[in-house]
PDB file of C-alpha atoms in Angstrom:
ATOM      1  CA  UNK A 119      16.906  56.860  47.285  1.00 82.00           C
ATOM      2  CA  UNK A 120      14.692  58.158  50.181  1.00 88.00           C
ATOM      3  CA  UNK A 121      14.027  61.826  50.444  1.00 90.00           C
ATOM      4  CA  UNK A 122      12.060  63.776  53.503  1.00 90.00           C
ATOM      5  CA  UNK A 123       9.213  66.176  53.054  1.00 90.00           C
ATOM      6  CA  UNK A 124       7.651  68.315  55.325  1.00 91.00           C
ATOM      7  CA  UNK A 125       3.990  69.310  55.684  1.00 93.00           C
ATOM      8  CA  UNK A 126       3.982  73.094  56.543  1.00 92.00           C
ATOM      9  CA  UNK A 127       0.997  75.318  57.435  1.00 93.00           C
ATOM     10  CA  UNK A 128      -1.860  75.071  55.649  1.00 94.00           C
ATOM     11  CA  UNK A 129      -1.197  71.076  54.837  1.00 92.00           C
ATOM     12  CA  UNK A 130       1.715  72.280  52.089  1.00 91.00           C
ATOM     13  CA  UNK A 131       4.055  69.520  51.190  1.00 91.00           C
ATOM     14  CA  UNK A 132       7.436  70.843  51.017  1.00 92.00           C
ATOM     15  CA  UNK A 133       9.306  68.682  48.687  1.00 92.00           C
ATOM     16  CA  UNK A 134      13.211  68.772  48.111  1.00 93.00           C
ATOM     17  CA  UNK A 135      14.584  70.631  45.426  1.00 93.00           C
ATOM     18  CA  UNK A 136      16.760  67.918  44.460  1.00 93.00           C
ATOM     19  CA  UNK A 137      13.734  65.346  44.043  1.00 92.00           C
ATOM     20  CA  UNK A 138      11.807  67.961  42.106  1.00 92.00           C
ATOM     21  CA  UNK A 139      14.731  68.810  39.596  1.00 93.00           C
ATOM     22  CA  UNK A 140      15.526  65.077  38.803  1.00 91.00           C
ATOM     23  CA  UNK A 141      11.471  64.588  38.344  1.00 88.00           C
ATOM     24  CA  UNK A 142      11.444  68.344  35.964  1.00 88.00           C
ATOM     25  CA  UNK A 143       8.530  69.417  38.258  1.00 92.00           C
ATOM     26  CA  UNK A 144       8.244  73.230  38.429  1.00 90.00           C
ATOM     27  CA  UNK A 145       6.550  75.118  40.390  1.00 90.00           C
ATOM     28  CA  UNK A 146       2.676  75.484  40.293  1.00 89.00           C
ATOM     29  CA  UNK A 147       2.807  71.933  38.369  1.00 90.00           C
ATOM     30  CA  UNK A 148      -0.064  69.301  39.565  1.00 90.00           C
ATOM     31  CA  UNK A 149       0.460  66.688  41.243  1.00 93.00           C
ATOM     32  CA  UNK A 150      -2.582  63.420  41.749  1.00 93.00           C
ATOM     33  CA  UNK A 151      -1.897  62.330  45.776  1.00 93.00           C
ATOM     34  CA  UNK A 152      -3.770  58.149  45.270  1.00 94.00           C
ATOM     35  CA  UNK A 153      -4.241  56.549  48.507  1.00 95.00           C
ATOM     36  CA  UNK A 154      -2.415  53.026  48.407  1.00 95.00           C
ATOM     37  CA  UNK A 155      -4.001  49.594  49.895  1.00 96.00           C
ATOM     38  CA  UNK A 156      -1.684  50.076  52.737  1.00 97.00           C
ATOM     39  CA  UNK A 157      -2.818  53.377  53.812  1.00 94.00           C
ATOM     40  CA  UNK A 158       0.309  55.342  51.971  1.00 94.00           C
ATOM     41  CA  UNK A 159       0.609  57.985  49.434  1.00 92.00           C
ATOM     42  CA  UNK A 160       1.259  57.667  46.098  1.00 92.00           C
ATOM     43  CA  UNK A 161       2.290  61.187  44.616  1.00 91.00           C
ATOM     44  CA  UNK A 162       2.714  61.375  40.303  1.00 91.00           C
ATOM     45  CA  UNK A 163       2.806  63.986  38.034  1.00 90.00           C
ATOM     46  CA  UNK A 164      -0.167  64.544  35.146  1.00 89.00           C
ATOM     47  CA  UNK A 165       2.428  63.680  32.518  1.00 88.00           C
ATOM     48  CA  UNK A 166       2.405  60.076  34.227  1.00 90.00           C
ATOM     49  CA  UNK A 167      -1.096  59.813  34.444  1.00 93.00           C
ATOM     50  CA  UNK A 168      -1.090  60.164  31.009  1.00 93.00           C
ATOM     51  CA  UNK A 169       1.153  57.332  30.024  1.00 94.00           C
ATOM     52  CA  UNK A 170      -0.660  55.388  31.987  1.00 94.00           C
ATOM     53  CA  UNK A 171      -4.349  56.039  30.387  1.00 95.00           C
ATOM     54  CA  UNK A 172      -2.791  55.858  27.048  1.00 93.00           C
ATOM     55  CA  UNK A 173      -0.867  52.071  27.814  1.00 93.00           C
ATOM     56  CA  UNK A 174      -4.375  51.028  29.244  1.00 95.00           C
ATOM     57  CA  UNK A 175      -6.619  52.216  25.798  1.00 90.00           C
ATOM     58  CA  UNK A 176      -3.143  51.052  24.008  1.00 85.00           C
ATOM     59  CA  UNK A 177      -3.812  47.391  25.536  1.00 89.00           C
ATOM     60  CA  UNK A 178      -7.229  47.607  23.838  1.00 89.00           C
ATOM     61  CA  UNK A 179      -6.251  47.676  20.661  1.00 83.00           C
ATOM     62  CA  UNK A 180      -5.916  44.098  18.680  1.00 82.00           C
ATOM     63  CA  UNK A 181      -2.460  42.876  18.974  1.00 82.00           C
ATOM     64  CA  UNK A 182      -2.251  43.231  14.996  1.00 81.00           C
ATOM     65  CA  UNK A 183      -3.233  46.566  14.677  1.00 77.00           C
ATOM     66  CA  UNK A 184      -0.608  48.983  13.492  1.00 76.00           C
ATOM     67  CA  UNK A 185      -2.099  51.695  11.935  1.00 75.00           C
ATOM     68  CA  UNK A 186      -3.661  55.217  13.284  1.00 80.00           C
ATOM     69  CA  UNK A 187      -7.231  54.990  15.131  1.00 79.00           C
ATOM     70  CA  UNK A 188      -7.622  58.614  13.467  1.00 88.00           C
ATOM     71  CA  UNK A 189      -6.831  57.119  10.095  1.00 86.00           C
ATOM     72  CA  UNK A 190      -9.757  54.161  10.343  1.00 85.00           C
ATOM     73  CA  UNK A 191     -12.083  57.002  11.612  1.00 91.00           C
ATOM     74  CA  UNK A 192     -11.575  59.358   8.911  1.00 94.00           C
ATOM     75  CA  UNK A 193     -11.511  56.882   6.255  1.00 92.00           C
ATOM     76  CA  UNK A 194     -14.985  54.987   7.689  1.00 94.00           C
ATOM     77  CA  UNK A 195     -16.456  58.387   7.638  1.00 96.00           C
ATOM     78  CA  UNK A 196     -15.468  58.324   3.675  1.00 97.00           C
ATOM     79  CA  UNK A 197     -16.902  55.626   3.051  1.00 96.00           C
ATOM     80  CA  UNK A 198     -20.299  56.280   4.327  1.00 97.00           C
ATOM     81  CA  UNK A 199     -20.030  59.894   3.402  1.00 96.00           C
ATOM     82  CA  UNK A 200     -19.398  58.222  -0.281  1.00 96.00           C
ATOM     83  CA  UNK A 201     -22.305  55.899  -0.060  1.00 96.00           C
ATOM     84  CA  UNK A 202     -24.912  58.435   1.108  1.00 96.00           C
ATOM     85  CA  UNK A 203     -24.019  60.260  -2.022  1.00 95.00           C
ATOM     86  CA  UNK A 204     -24.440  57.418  -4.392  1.00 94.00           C
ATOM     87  CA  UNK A 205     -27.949  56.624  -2.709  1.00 93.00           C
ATOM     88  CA  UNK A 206     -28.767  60.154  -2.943  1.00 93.00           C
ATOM     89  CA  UNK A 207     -28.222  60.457  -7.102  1.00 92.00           C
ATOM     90  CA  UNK A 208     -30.131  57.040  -7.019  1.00 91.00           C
ATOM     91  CA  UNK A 209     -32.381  58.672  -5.732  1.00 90.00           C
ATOM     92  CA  UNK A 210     -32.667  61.743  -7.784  1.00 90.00           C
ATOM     93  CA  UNK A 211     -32.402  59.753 -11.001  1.00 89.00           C
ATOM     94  CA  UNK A 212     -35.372  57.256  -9.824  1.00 88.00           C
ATOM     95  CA  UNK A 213     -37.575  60.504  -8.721  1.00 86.00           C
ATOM     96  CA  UNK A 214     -36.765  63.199 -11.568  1.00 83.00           C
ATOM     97  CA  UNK A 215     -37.734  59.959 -14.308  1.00 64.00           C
ATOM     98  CA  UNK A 216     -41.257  60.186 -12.908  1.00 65.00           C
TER      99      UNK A 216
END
């Protein structure tokens, strides 16, 4: 469907209700204005500039990965936080023998 908008003073963008109810934006929402190859404008809302970061880091992730990123982090972080203790009491033993 094609809608019209009008630029009004101060270079406003007046879009149509209708448009803005079947997209949910409200007023005083943000809005990203791209410039296309062909000159044009490409208007989208923040909440689709999210999807669209998150399907680009989600295409970095190895096809056979199917846990949480959060997870790994938090259980690396164990793991080291578990093997500086175990060098540490090596450590104490070795120097409190001497």
């Amino acid at each position: 469907m094609t809608y019209h908008a009008k630029v009004i003073a101060g270079g406003t963008i007046a879009i149509p209700p209708e448009l803005l109810a079947e997209l949910g934006i409200k007023e005083g929402d943000s809005l990203v204005i791209e410039r296309a190859e062909d000159g044009g404008l490409i208007v989208k809302t923040y909440a689709q500039i999210v999807k669209e970061v998150q399907r680009t880091f989600r295409a970095m992730l190895p096809p056979d990965y199917s846990g949480s990123m959060v997870d790994e982090l938090i259980a690396e972080r164990r793991a080291e936080a578990a093997r500086e203790e175990a060098d540490l009491e090596d450590w104490m033993r070795t120097h409190q023998a001497q």
